[in-house]
mmCIF file of C-alpha atoms in Angstrom:
data_model
loop_
_atom_site.group_PDB
_atom_site.id
_atom_site.type_symbol
_atom_site.label_atom_id
_atom_site.label_comp_id
_atom_site.label_asym_id
_atom_site.label_seq_id
_atom_site.Cartn_x
_atom_site.Cartn_y
_atom_site.Cartn_z
ATOM 1 C CA MET A 237 9.903 -69.230 -27.304
ATOM 2 C CA PHE A 238 10.424 -66.627 -24.453
ATOM 3 C CA PRO A 239 8.533 -65.184 -22.027
ATOM 4 C CA TYR A 240 7.144 -62.139 -23.263
ATOM 5 C CA SER A 241 7.378 -60.216 -19.645
ATOM 6 C CA SER A 242 11.036 -59.979 -20.383
ATOM 7 C CA TRP A 243 14.128 -58.047 -21.778
ATOM 8 C CA TRP A 244 14.347 -60.744 -24.688
ATOM 9 C CA SER A 245 10.671 -59.522 -25.896
ATOM 10 C CA LEU A 246 12.296 -55.925 -26.770
ATOM 11 C CA LEU A 247 14.876 -57.698 -28.498
ATOM 12 C CA ILE A 248 13.154 -60.537 -30.501
ATOM 13 C CA GLY A 249 9.696 -58.577 -31.700
ATOM 14 C CA GLY A 250 7.298 -60.324 -28.595
ATOM 15 C CA LYS A 251 3.910 -58.264 -28.344
ATOM 16 C CA GLY A 252 3.025 -57.316 -24.969
ATOM 17 C CA ALA A 253 0.694 -59.725 -23.376
ATOM 18 C CA ALA A 254 -0.163 -61.345 -26.425
ATOM 19 C CA ASN A 255 -0.014 -65.379 -26.466
ATOM 20 C CA GLY A 256 2.296 -65.265 -29.943
ATOM 21 C CA ASN A 257 2.857 -63.083 -32.898
ATOM 22 C CA GLN A 258 4.571 -64.177 -36.966
ATOM 23 C CA GLU A 259 7.530 -62.165 -36.562
ATOM 24 C CA THR A 260 8.772 -58.944 -38.970
ATOM 25 C CA GLU A 261 8.486 -59.751 -42.870
ATOM 26 C CA PHE A 262 11.851 -56.618 -42.654
ATOM 27 C CA TRP A 263 14.230 -60.200 -43.132
ATOM 28 C CA SER A 264 12.033 -61.294 -46.013
ATOM 29 C CA LYS A 265 9.660 -63.680 -46.270
ATOM 30 C CA ASP A 266 11.654 -66.731 -46.342
ATOM 31 C CA ASN A 267 13.581 -65.856 -42.764
ATOM 32 C CA ILE A 268 10.071 -65.166 -40.828
ATOM 33 C CA GLY A 269 10.000 -67.614 -38.005
ATOM 34 C CA LEU A 270 7.138 -67.313 -35.065
ATOM 35 C CA CYS A 271 7.204 -66.301 -31.146
ATOM 36 C CA ILE A 272 5.327 -67.952 -28.599
ATOM 37 C CA ASN A 273 5.347 -66.441 -24.572
ATOM 38 C CA LEU A 274 6.533 -68.697 -22.521
ATOM 39 C CA ASP A 275 4.818 -66.424 -19.753
ATOM 40 C CA LEU A 276 1.916 -68.016 -21.215
ATOM 41 C CA ILE A 277 2.266 -71.726 -20.618
ATOM 42 C CA ALA A 278 4.843 -70.706 -16.955
ATOM 43 C CA SER A 279 1.892 -72.258 -15.270
ATOM 44 C CA GLY A 280 1.734 -75.643 -17.288
ATOM 45 C CA SER A 281 -2.054 -76.207 -16.829
ATOM 46 C CA ALA A 282 -3.940 -78.229 -19.338
ATOM 47 C CA SER A 283 -5.797 -74.459 -20.683
ATOM 48 C CA ALA A 284 -2.685 -72.730 -21.332
ATOM 49 C CA LEU A 285 -0.783 -75.157 -23.376
ATOM 50 C CA GLU A 286 -4.001 -75.981 -25.263
ATOM 51 C CA GLU A 287 -4.131 -71.924 -26.342
ATOM 52 C CA THR A 288 -0.267 -72.142 -26.994
ATOM 53 C CA ARG A 289 -0.909 -74.622 -29.554
ATOM 54 C CA ILE A 290 -3.803 -72.857 -31.160
ATOM 55 C CA THR A 291 -1.425 -70.319 -30.879
ATOM 56 C CA ALA A 292 1.151 -71.395 -32.874
ATOM 57 C CA GLY A 293 -1.392 -72.854 -35.658
ATOM 58 C CA HIS A 294 -2.944 -69.118 -36.268
ATOM 59 C CA GLU A 295 0.447 -67.526 -36.351
ATOM 60 C CA LEU A 296 2.209 -70.548 -38.721
ATOM 61 C CA LEU A 297 -1.020 -70.103 -41.226
ATOM 62 C CA HIS A 298 0.631 -66.271 -41.588
ATOM 63 C CA ILE A 299 3.426 -67.411 -42.174
ATOM 64 C CA MET A 300 2.030 -69.499 -45.092
ATOM 65 C CA GLN A 301 0.252 -67.095 -45.683
ATOM 66 C CA SER A 302 3.193 -64.711 -46.993
ATOM 67 C CA GLN A 303 4.221 -66.988 -48.761
ATOM 68 C CA TYR A 304 1.589 -66.802 -51.216
ATOM 69 C CA ASP A 305 1.841 -62.974 -51.331
ATOM 70 C CA PRO A 306 3.163 -62.278 -54.810
ATOM 71 C CA ARG A 307 4.289 -58.836 -53.191
ATOM 72 C CA GLU A 308 8.209 -58.697 -53.102
ATOM 73 C CA ASP A 309 10.382 -58.750 -49.797
ATOM 74 C CA PHE A 310 10.579 -56.122 -47.389
ATOM 75 C CA VAL A 311 6.845 -54.435 -47.188
ATOM 76 C CA THR A 312 4.601 -55.114 -44.503
ATOM 77 C CA PHE A 313 2.996 -57.835 -44.358
ATOM 78 C CA ARG A 314 -0.192 -54.868 -42.292
ATOM 79 C CA TYR A 315 -1.207 -53.086 -45.329
ATOM 80 C CA SER A 316 -1.222 -55.765 -47.636
ATOM 81 C CA ARG A 317 -4.539 -56.063 -49.572
ATOM 82 C CA TRP A 318 -5.608 -59.546 -48.310
ATOM 83 C CA TYR A 319 -4.832 -58.333 -44.216
ATOM 84 C CA TRP A 320 -8.270 -58.187 -43.298
ATOM 85 C CA MET A 321 -8.527 -62.416 -45.240
ATOM 86 C CA ASP A 322 -4.910 -63.217 -43.669
ATOM 87 C CA GLU A 323 -7.281 -63.034 -39.983
ATOM 88 C CA ALA A 324 -10.284 -63.793 -40.833
ATOM 89 C CA SER A 325 -8.765 -67.324 -42.087
ATOM 90 C CA ALA A 326 -6.371 -67.613 -39.109
ATOM 91 C CA VAL A 327 -8.817 -66.851 -36.812
ATOM 92 C CA TRP A 328 -10.937 -69.385 -38.708
ATOM 93 C CA PHE A 329 -8.537 -71.863 -38.884
ATOM 94 C CA GLU A 330 -8.766 -72.076 -34.444
ATOM 95 C CA ARG A 331 -11.469 -73.980 -34.345
ATOM 96 C CA ALA A 332 -9.514 -76.928 -36.428
ATOM 97 C CA LEU A 333 -6.249 -76.276 -33.934
ATOM 98 C CA ALA A 334 -9.005 -77.069 -30.406
ATOM 99 C CA THR A 335 -9.831 -80.050 -28.834
ATOM 100 C CA ASP A 336 -13.060 -78.596 -27.883
ATOM 101 C CA PRO A 337 -15.649 -78.578 -30.224
ATOM 102 C CA ASN A 338 -17.726 -76.568 -29.001
ATOM 103 C CA TYR A 339 -14.203 -73.691 -29.288
ATOM 104 C CA ILE A 340 -14.637 -70.060 -29.761
ATOM 105 C CA SER A 341 -11.729 -67.368 -30.721
ATOM 106 C CA GLY A 342 -12.034 -64.514 -28.184
ATOM 107 C CA LEU A 343 -10.493 -62.716 -31.008
ATOM 108 C CA MET A 344 -13.749 -63.240 -33.246
ATOM 109 C CA LYS A 345 -15.977 -62.925 -30.240
ATOM 110 C CA ASP A 346 -15.089 -58.908 -29.406
ATOM 111 C CA GLN A 347 -15.440 -58.198 -33.068
ATOM 112 C CA LEU A 348 -18.586 -59.511 -34.131
ATOM 113 C CA ASP A 349 -19.633 -55.816 -35.033
ATOM 114 C CA TYR A 350 -17.489 -55.760 -37.539
ATOM 115 C CA LEU A 351 -20.524 -56.017 -40.528
ATOM 116 C CA LEU A 352 -22.378 -52.710 -39.398
ATOM 117 C CA LYS A 353 -19.234 -51.044 -39.257
ATOM 118 C CA GLY A 354 -18.606 -51.471 -43.184
ATOM 119 C CA GLY A 355 -18.804 -53.647 -45.754
ATOM 120 C CA LEU A 356 -16.729 -56.964 -45.935
ATOM 121 C CA GLU A 357 -13.818 -55.315 -48.490
ATOM 122 C CA GLN A 358 -11.581 -53.135 -45.997
ATOM 123 C CA THR A 359 -8.010 -52.611 -46.572
ATOM 124 C CA ALA A 360 -5.714 -49.666 -44.567
ATOM 125 C CA THR A 361 -5.993 -47.219 -47.208
ATOM 126 C CA LEU A 362 -9.879 -46.789 -47.158
ATOM 127 C CA GLY A 363 -11.138 -43.871 -45.065
ATOM 128 C CA ALA A 364 -10.681 -44.343 -41.561
ATOM 129 C CA PHE A 365 -9.423 -47.905 -41.747
ATOM 130 C CA GLY A 366 -6.212 -48.046 -40.202
ATOM 131 C CA THR A 367 -4.220 -51.122 -39.726
ATOM 132 C CA ASP A 368 -6.116 -52.293 -36.350
ATOM 133 C CA ALA A 369 -9.013 -51.418 -37.468
ATOM 134 C CA VAL A 370 -8.425 -54.302 -40.530
ATOM 135 C CA LYS A 371 -7.587 -56.660 -37.968
ATOM 136 C CA ASP A 372 -10.741 -56.122 -35.914
ATOM 137 C CA HIS A 373 -12.588 -56.555 -39.026
ATOM 138 C CA GLY A 374 -10.670 -59.670 -40.373
ATOM 139 C CA TYR A 375 -11.392 -61.257 -37.205
ATOM 140 C CA GLY A 376 -15.362 -60.839 -36.587
ATOM 141 C CA ALA A 377 -15.125 -61.778 -41.161
ATOM 142 C CA ALA A 378 -14.319 -65.490 -39.182
ATOM 143 C CA SER A 379 -17.182 -65.771 -38.329
ATOM 144 C CA PHE A 380 -18.721 -65.666 -41.855
ATOM 145 C CA LEU A 381 -16.188 -67.716 -42.358
ATOM 146 C CA GLU A 382 -17.356 -69.800 -40.085
ATOM 147 C CA HIS A 383 -20.982 -69.478 -42.229
ATOM 148 C CA LEU A 384 -19.217 -70.648 -45.354
ATOM 149 C CA ALA A 385 -17.005 -73.406 -44.263
ATOM 150 C CA PRO A 386 -17.620 -74.691 -40.801
ATOM 151 C CA ALA A 387 -14.935 -75.640 -38.906
ATOM 152 C CA SER A 388 -14.434 -78.603 -36.125
ATOM 153 C CA PRO A 389 -11.430 -80.457 -33.701
ATOM 154 C CA GLY A 390 -9.922 -81.574 -36.523
ATOM 155 C CA ILE A 391 -11.443 -80.360 -39.601
ATOM 156 C CA ALA A 392 -10.399 -77.387 -42.083
ATOM 157 C CA SER A 393 -12.797 -77.011 -45.226
ATOM 158 C CA THR A 394 -9.941 -76.901 -48.169
ATOM 159 C CA LYS A 395 -12.124 -74.301 -49.619
ATOM 160 C CA ILE A 396 -10.600 -71.326 -47.814
ATOM 161 C CA GLY A 397 -7.488 -73.117 -48.754
ATOM 162 C CA ASP A 398 -8.960 -72.792 -52.195
ATOM 163 C CA VAL A 399 -9.449 -68.908 -51.522
ATOM 164 C CA LEU A 400 -5.804 -67.862 -49.905
ATOM 165 C CA ARG A 401 -3.362 -69.751 -53.006
ATOM 166 C CA LEU A 402 -5.822 -67.031 -54.850
ATOM 167 C CA MET A 403 -3.223 -63.987 -53.545
ATOM 168 C CA ALA A 404 -0.986 -65.872 -55.505
ATOM 169 C CA VAL A 405 -2.008 -65.174 -58.946
ATOM 170 C CA GLU A 406 -0.327 -61.617 -59.895
ATOM 171 C CA SER A 407 -1.141 -58.505 -61.597
ATOM 172 C CA ASN A 408 0.787 -57.321 -64.256
ATOM 173 C CA ILE A 409 -0.323 -53.992 -63.957
ATOM 174 C CA GLY A 410 1.811 -51.649 -62.227
ATOM 175 C CA VAL A 411 5.722 -51.702 -61.161
ATOM 176 C CA THR A 412 5.671 -54.174 -58.545
ATOM 177 C CA LYS A 413 3.854 -57.138 -57.905
ATOM 178 C CA SER A 414 1.070 -57.477 -56.363
ATOM 179 C CA SER A 415 -2.058 -60.220 -56.326
ATOM 180 C CA LEU A 416 -4.404 -60.035 -58.800
ATOM 181 C CA TYR A 417 -7.586 -60.474 -56.999
ATOM 182 C CA SER A 418 -9.721 -58.914 -53.692
ATOM 183 C CA ALA A 419 -10.338 -61.027 -50.813
ATOM 184 C CA THR A 420 -13.650 -60.617 -51.597
ATOM 185 C CA GLU A 421 -13.267 -60.877 -55.050
ATOM 186 C CA ALA A 422 -11.446 -64.651 -55.056
ATOM 187 C CA LEU A 423 -14.029 -65.167 -51.846
ATOM 188 C CA GLY A 424 -16.897 -65.053 -54.614
ATOM 189 C CA SER A 425 -15.001 -66.949 -57.230
ATOM 190 C CA VAL A 426 -14.649 -69.994 -55.112
ATOM 191 C CA PHE A 427 -17.912 -69.267 -53.158
ATOM 192 C CA PRO A 428 -20.064 -68.554 -56.303
ATOM 193 C CA ASP A 429 -23.597 -67.593 -54.428
ATOM 194 C CA LEU A 430 -21.684 -64.721 -51.697
ATOM 195 C CA PRO A 431 -24.597 -62.504 -52.043
ATOM 196 C CA GLN A 432 -27.049 -65.181 -51.372
ATOM 197 C CA GLN A 433 -24.561 -66.773 -48.865
ATOM 198 C CA TRP A 434 -24.394 -62.938 -46.439
ATOM 199 C CA VAL A 435 -27.918 -62.775 -46.794
ATOM 200 C CA ALA A 436 -28.144 -66.366 -44.827
ATOM 201 C CA TYR A 437 -25.204 -65.225 -42.741
ATOM 202 C CA SER A 438 -26.393 -61.744 -41.417
ATOM 203 C CA LYS A 439 -30.082 -64.432 -40.348
ATOM 204 C CA LYS A 440 -28.191 -65.933 -38.412
ATOM 205 C CA TRP A 441 -26.121 -63.827 -37.275
ATOM 206 C CA VAL A 442 -29.469 -62.065 -35.132
ATOM 207 C CA GLU A 443 -30.915 -65.332 -34.606
ATOM 208 C CA ARG A 444 -27.567 -66.335 -32.643
ATOM 209 C CA THR A 445 -26.713 -69.366 -34.470
ATOM 210 C CA LEU A 446 -23.847 -68.915 -36.491
ATOM 211 C CA TYR A 447 -22.336 -71.456 -33.710
ATOM 212 C CA PRO A 448 -24.777 -73.820 -32.905
ATOM 213 C CA ALA A 449 -22.991 -75.049 -29.135
ATOM 214 C CA GLN A 450 -22.799 -71.449 -28.764
ATOM 215 C CA PRO A 451 -26.119 -69.470 -28.767
ATOM 216 C CA ASP A 452 -25.152 -66.495 -26.770
ATOM 217 C CA VAL A 453 -23.096 -64.987 -30.117
ATOM 218 C CA PRO A 454 -23.200 -62.625 -30.189
ATOM 219 C CA GLY A 455 -25.267 -62.594 -27.589
ATOM 220 C CA PHE A 456 -28.645 -61.542 -26.697
ATOM 221 C CA THR A 457 -28.758 -58.875 -24.295
ATOM 222 C CA GLN A 458 -25.879 -57.498 -26.976
ATOM 223 C CA VAL A 459 -28.173 -57.246 -29.698
ATOM 224 C CA VAL A 460 -31.347 -56.661 -27.700
ATOM 225 C CA ASN A 461 -29.966 -53.768 -25.514
ATOM 226 C CA ALA A 462 -27.232 -52.105 -27.720
ATOM 227 C CA TRP A 463 -28.912 -51.054 -31.042
ATOM 228 C CA PRO A 464 -27.289 -48.688 -32.838
ATOM 229 C CA ALA A 465 -31.074 -47.740 -34.269
ATOM 230 C CA SER A 466 -34.050 -47.889 -32.160
ATOM 231 C CA VAL A 467 -37.578 -46.293 -34.093
ATOM 232 C CA THR A 468 -41.062 -45.353 -32.235
ATOM 233 C CA PHE A 469 -43.213 -45.209 -34.790
ATOM 234 C CA ASP A 470 -45.278 -42.261 -34.020
ATOM 235 C CA ALA A 471 -46.450 -41.025 -37.304
ATOM 236 C CA ASP A 472 -48.136 -42.654 -40.243
ATOM 237 C CA SER A 473 -44.346 -43.066 -42.172
ATOM 238 C CA ARG A 474 -41.166 -43.818 -41.102
ATOM 239 C CA VAL A 475 -38.043 -43.699 -43.064
ATOM 240 C CA LEU A 476 -35.232 -46.439 -42.226
ATOM 241 C CA ARG A 477 -31.946 -45.410 -44.408
ATOM 242 C CA SER A 478 -28.611 -47.230 -44.358
ATOM 243 C CA THR A 479 -25.898 -46.302 -46.638
ATOM 244 C CA GLY A 480 -22.923 -48.639 -47.154
ATOM 245 C CA ALA A 481 -20.626 -50.920 -49.501
ATOM 246 C CA ASP A 482 -20.872 -54.008 -51.112
ATOM 247 C CA LEU A 483 -21.760 -57.181 -48.109
ATOM 248 C CA SER A 484 -22.230 -54.343 -44.710
ATOM 249 C CA ALA A 485 -25.228 -54.299 -42.910
ATOM 250 C CA ALA A 486 -27.735 -52.138 -40.524
ATOM 251 C CA LEU A 487 -29.521 -53.126 -38.013
ATOM 252 C CA TYR A 488 -33.232 -51.260 -36.200
ATOM 253 C CA LYS A 489 -35.669 -51.801 -33.584
ATOM 254 C CA VAL A 490 -39.050 -50.205 -34.823
ATOM 255 C CA SER A 491 -41.987 -50.156 -31.675
ATOM 256 C CA PHE A 492 -45.520 -49.393 -31.409
ATOM 257 C CA PRO A 493 -46.616 -47.710 -28.736
ATOM 258 C CA ALA A 494 -49.738 -48.193 -27.579
ATOM 259 C CA GLY A 495 -50.869 -44.223 -28.194
ATOM 260 C CA LEU A 496 -50.942 -45.178 -31.760
ATOM 261 C CA ASN A 497 -54.364 -46.536 -30.779
ATOM 262 C CA TRP A 498 -54.989 -48.395 -33.836
ATOM 263 C CA LYS A 499 -57.934 -50.433 -34.764
ATOM 264 C CA ASP A 500 -58.557 -53.718 -36.163
ATOM 265 C CA GLY A 501 -57.242 -54.264 -39.970
ATOM 266 C CA THR A 502 -54.356 -51.462 -39.411
ATOM 267 C CA LYS A 503 -52.002 -51.924 -42.111
ATOM 268 C CA LEU A 504 -48.618 -50.836 -42.067
ATOM 269 C CA LYS A 505 -47.047 -51.434 -45.916
ATOM 270 C CA PHE A 506 -43.512 -52.222 -46.512
ATOM 271 C CA GLU A 507 -41.317 -51.245 -49.225
ATOM 272 C CA LEU A 508 -37.915 -51.702 -50.142
ATOM 273 C CA ALA A 509 -35.519 -49.355 -51.951
ATOM 274 C CA GLY A 510 -31.418 -50.036 -53.048
ATOM 275 C CA PRO A 511 -29.336 -51.103 -55.542
ATOM 276 C CA SER A 512 -31.032 -53.281 -58.380
ATOM 277 C CA GLY A 513 -31.089 -56.868 -56.955
ATOM 278 C CA GLY A 514 -28.442 -55.941 -53.749
ATOM 279 C CA ALA A 515 -30.901 -55.075 -51.192
ATOM 280 C CA VAL A 516 -32.956 -57.753 -48.598
ATOM 281 C CA ALA A 517 -34.700 -56.789 -45.603
ATOM 282 C CA LEU A 518 -35.056 -59.262 -42.710
ATOM 283 C CA LEU A 519 -37.263 -58.530 -40.319
ATOM 284 C CA TRP A 520 -38.056 -60.685 -36.733
ATOM 285 C CA GLU A 521 -41.104 -59.867 -33.665
ATOM 286 C CA LEU A 522 -39.594 -59.013 -30.955
ATOM 287 C CA THR A 523 -41.562 -59.442 -28.105
ATOM 288 C CA GLY A 524 -40.354 -59.243 -24.081
ATOM 289 C CA THR A 525 -37.388 -61.884 -24.925
ATOM 290 C CA THR A 526 -38.576 -63.542 -27.040
ATOM 291 C CA LEU A 527 -37.516 -63.378 -30.795
ATOM 292 C CA ALA A 528 -39.145 -65.045 -34.094
ATOM 293 C CA PHE A 529 -38.429 -64.446 -38.023
ATOM 294 C CA TYR A 530 -41.146 -63.084 -39.724
ATOM 295 C CA LYS A 531 -40.737 -61.924 -43.253
ATOM 296 C CA SER A 532 -37.884 -61.216 -45.529
ATOM 297 C CA ILE A 533 -38.811 -58.550 -48.461
ATOM 298 C CA ASP A 534 -36.591 -57.469 -51.182
ATOM 299 C CA THR A 535 -39.936 -55.232 -52.805
ATOM 300 C CA THR A 536 -43.396 -54.533 -51.265
ATOM 301 C CA TYR A 537 -44.906 -56.268 -48.670
ATOM 302 C CA GLU A 538 -48.456 -54.911 -46.192
ATOM 303 C CA GLU A 539 -49.267 -56.979 -43.050
ATOM 304 C CA PRO A 540 -52.722 -56.931 -42.667
ATOM 305 C CA ASN A 541 -52.534 -56.715 -39.113
ATOM 306 C CA ALA A 542 -50.033 -54.469 -38.082
ATOM 307 C CA GLU A 543 -52.100 -53.851 -34.701
ATOM 308 C CA LYS A 544 -51.237 -57.173 -32.971
ATOM 309 C CA TRP A 545 -47.720 -55.206 -32.123
ATOM 310 C CA MET A 546 -49.320 -52.688 -30.190
ATOM 311 C CA LYS A 547 -51.277 -54.551 -28.736
ATOM 312 C CA ALA A 548 -48.870 -57.477 -27.711
ATOM 313 C CA GLY A 549 -45.959 -54.876 -26.988
ATOM 314 C CA THR A 550 -44.163 -55.970 -30.055
ATOM 315 C CA SER A 551 -41.152 -54.634 -31.568
ATOM 316 C CA LEU A 552 -40.048 -55.812 -35.041
ATOM 317 C CA VAL A 553 -36.313 -55.943 -35.557
ATOM 318 C CA VAL A 554 -35.130 -54.881 -38.904
ATOM 319 C CA MET A 555 -31.809 -55.807 -40.531
ATOM 320 C CA LEU A 556 -31.368 -53.740 -43.927
ATOM 321 C CA VAL A 557 -28.784 -55.960 -46.078
ATOM 322 C CA ASN A 558 -26.639 -55.339 -48.263
ATOM 323 C CA LYS A 559 -25.613 -57.887 -50.112
ATOM 324 C CA HIS A 560 -24.199 -56.192 -53.859
ATOM 325 C CA PHE A 561 -21.750 -57.093 -54.939
ATOM 326 C CA ALA A 562 -19.395 -55.662 -57.248
ATOM 327 C CA GLN A 563 -16.270 -55.003 -58.026
ATOM 328 C CA PRO A 564 -14.696 -52.877 -56.157
ATOM 329 C CA TYR A 565 -16.423 -53.770 -53.596
ATOM 330 C CA THR A 566 -15.991 -50.724 -51.285
ATOM 331 C CA SER A 567 -18.657 -48.405 -53.719
ATOM 332 C CA LEU A 568 -21.808 -46.825 -51.614
ATOM 333 C CA ASN A 569 -25.251 -47.355 -52.120
ATOM 334 C CA GLU A 570 -28.456 -46.767 -50.371
ATOM 335 C CA ILE A 571 -31.035 -48.631 -48.699
ATOM 336 C CA LYS A 572 -34.393 -47.798 -47.797
ATOM 337 C CA LEU A 573 -37.174 -49.157 -45.885
ATOM 338 C CA THR A 574 -40.208 -47.421 -45.636
ATOM 339 C CA LEU A 575 -43.335 -48.093 -43.865
ATOM 340 C CA THR A 576 -46.463 -46.777 -44.129
ATOM 341 C CA ALA A 577 -49.749 -46.765 -41.689
ATOM 342 C CA GLY A 578 -53.094 -46.594 -43.020
ATOM 343 C CA LEU A 579 -56.725 -48.161 -42.779
ATOM 344 C CA VAL A 580 -57.990 -50.540 -45.672
ATOM 345 C CA TYR A 581 -62.208 -49.961 -46.341
ATOM 346 C CA GLY A 582 -64.388 -52.226 -47.572
ATOM 347 C CA PHE A 583 -67.474 -49.792 -49.304
ATOM 348 C CA THR A 584 -70.374 -50.932 -51.649
ATOM 349 C CA CYS A 585 -70.817 -49.200 -54.485
ATOM 350 C CA PHE A 586 -74.463 -50.003 -55.135
ATOM 351 C CA SER A 587 -73.995 -48.394 -59.115
ATOM 352 C CA PHE A 588 -71.658 -51.655 -59.752
ATOM 353 C CA GLY A 589 -74.149 -53.459 -57.338
ATOM 354 C CA GLY A 590 -70.576 -54.978 -56.377
ATOM 355 C CA TYR A 591 -68.156 -54.863 -52.640
ATOM 356 C CA LEU A 592 -64.087 -53.506 -53.104
ATOM 357 C CA GLU A 593 -61.600 -52.904 -51.000
ATOM 358 C CA GLY A 594 -58.880 -51.706 -50.855
ATOM 359 C CA LEU A 595 -58.724 -48.483 -51.064
ATOM 360 C CA LEU A 596 -55.817 -46.836 -48.351
ATOM 361 C CA ILE A 597 -57.013 -44.263 -45.638
ATOM 362 C CA PRO A 598 -54.141 -43.061 -43.072
ATOM 363 C CA VAL A 599 -55.083 -44.192 -39.347
ATOM 364 C CA THR A 600 -54.313 -40.292 -38.831
ATOM 365 C CA GLU A 601 -55.454 -37.508 -40.147
ATOM 366 C CA THR A 602 -52.195 -35.503 -41.316
ATOM 367 C CA GLN A 603 -49.171 -37.413 -42.904
ATOM 368 C CA VAL A 604 -45.887 -36.769 -41.627
ATOM 369 C CA GLN A 605 -43.265 -38.157 -43.088
ATOM 370 C CA LEU A 606 -40.031 -37.720 -40.980
ATOM 371 C CA ASN A 607 -36.700 -37.755 -42.425
ATOM 372 C CA PRO A 608 -34.058 -39.240 -39.940
ATOM 373 C CA PRO A 609 -30.935 -38.832 -39.899
ATOM 374 C CA ILE A 610 -28.880 -41.765 -42.173
ATOM 375 C CA VAL A 611 -27.696 -45.072 -40.649
ATOM 376 C CA SER A 612 -24.817 -45.784 -42.132
ATOM 377 C CA ALA A 613 -23.292 -49.202 -42.305
ATOM 378 C CA ASN A 614 -19.988 -47.740 -42.310
ATOM 379 C CA THR A 615 -20.101 -46.507 -38.345
ATOM 380 C CA THR A 616 -23.509 -48.269 -36.688
ATOM 381 C CA GLN A 617 -21.965 -50.241 -34.079
ATOM 382 C CA ILE A 618 -23.492 -52.667 -31.204
ATOM 383 C CA SER A 619 -21.512 -53.280 -28.000
#
């Protein structure tokens, strides 16, 4: 323990204004220690002491994780295949260390948009993801672990420990030691219904119910006012597209301006296309500041009275959820939701003496198929 503002920080390894940190593994993982910033607790306040205790537990879990890592000594913790899970589980563990049942890690809260940036599986060798980006991804993913295994003061599910223990299973491929399983594969082994859980989690994410005591997470204004893709339905058809890796998501808001002049009985057909069994569209109605769940679509659905949205000034919040789950979990798949508007007219057919219904007629005289830019789940962000 030493003040990070002192010259000791240069010699021992304190990192900036952090509350604390795990030491380097350069001297082997059997000699790893942890540093605590005395600057934080100089005031002696109860909140500072609480933060210090939580930080110590977070860093101690990192030391435990390094013991599970089968890689040889003199390796960098930050380039582990499990780096995102190491950070996610340590942040998740903070809730068990806290005394406040409403505790939420600031690290997690600042990175809650991670699921819009890419798939759950991330390493520093993937594309533009550097080690800091993987770390931030892990901070945000702590919220998914909280969904899978809720933690509270003094209580932490052993299931997350079961996931971490799978890191120790060695691969017999290659000349150096490594983990047989990726972190995402291990998570799926402990939670066999992981794709379904990802859909349920995504719904909670939009509805701000991940942490019941803190309904502002991820924050209503954050979700409503910073859309990655806002779409105005100003033609007969609109297409929402998302290209992303397994266990990712993309978020949209679709508005229906009064200029559409839709008549009563306007139909709006939704058609979802994506990897087989690996895509779901979640839809909410947003009227003013009221968000209400509307529908989950995995194939097709038709709304019989879409003019209600135009008349009420209601928008649709759409989340395209990629629940595809297959090794290596990083392959990209496109999900496409096509919205097509039209009127269904009934007519009498005297030759058959019956009443037939179901002819789809466009609202406007000509159909315009727009081709909006692809919205990638790997780059989409909300602030």
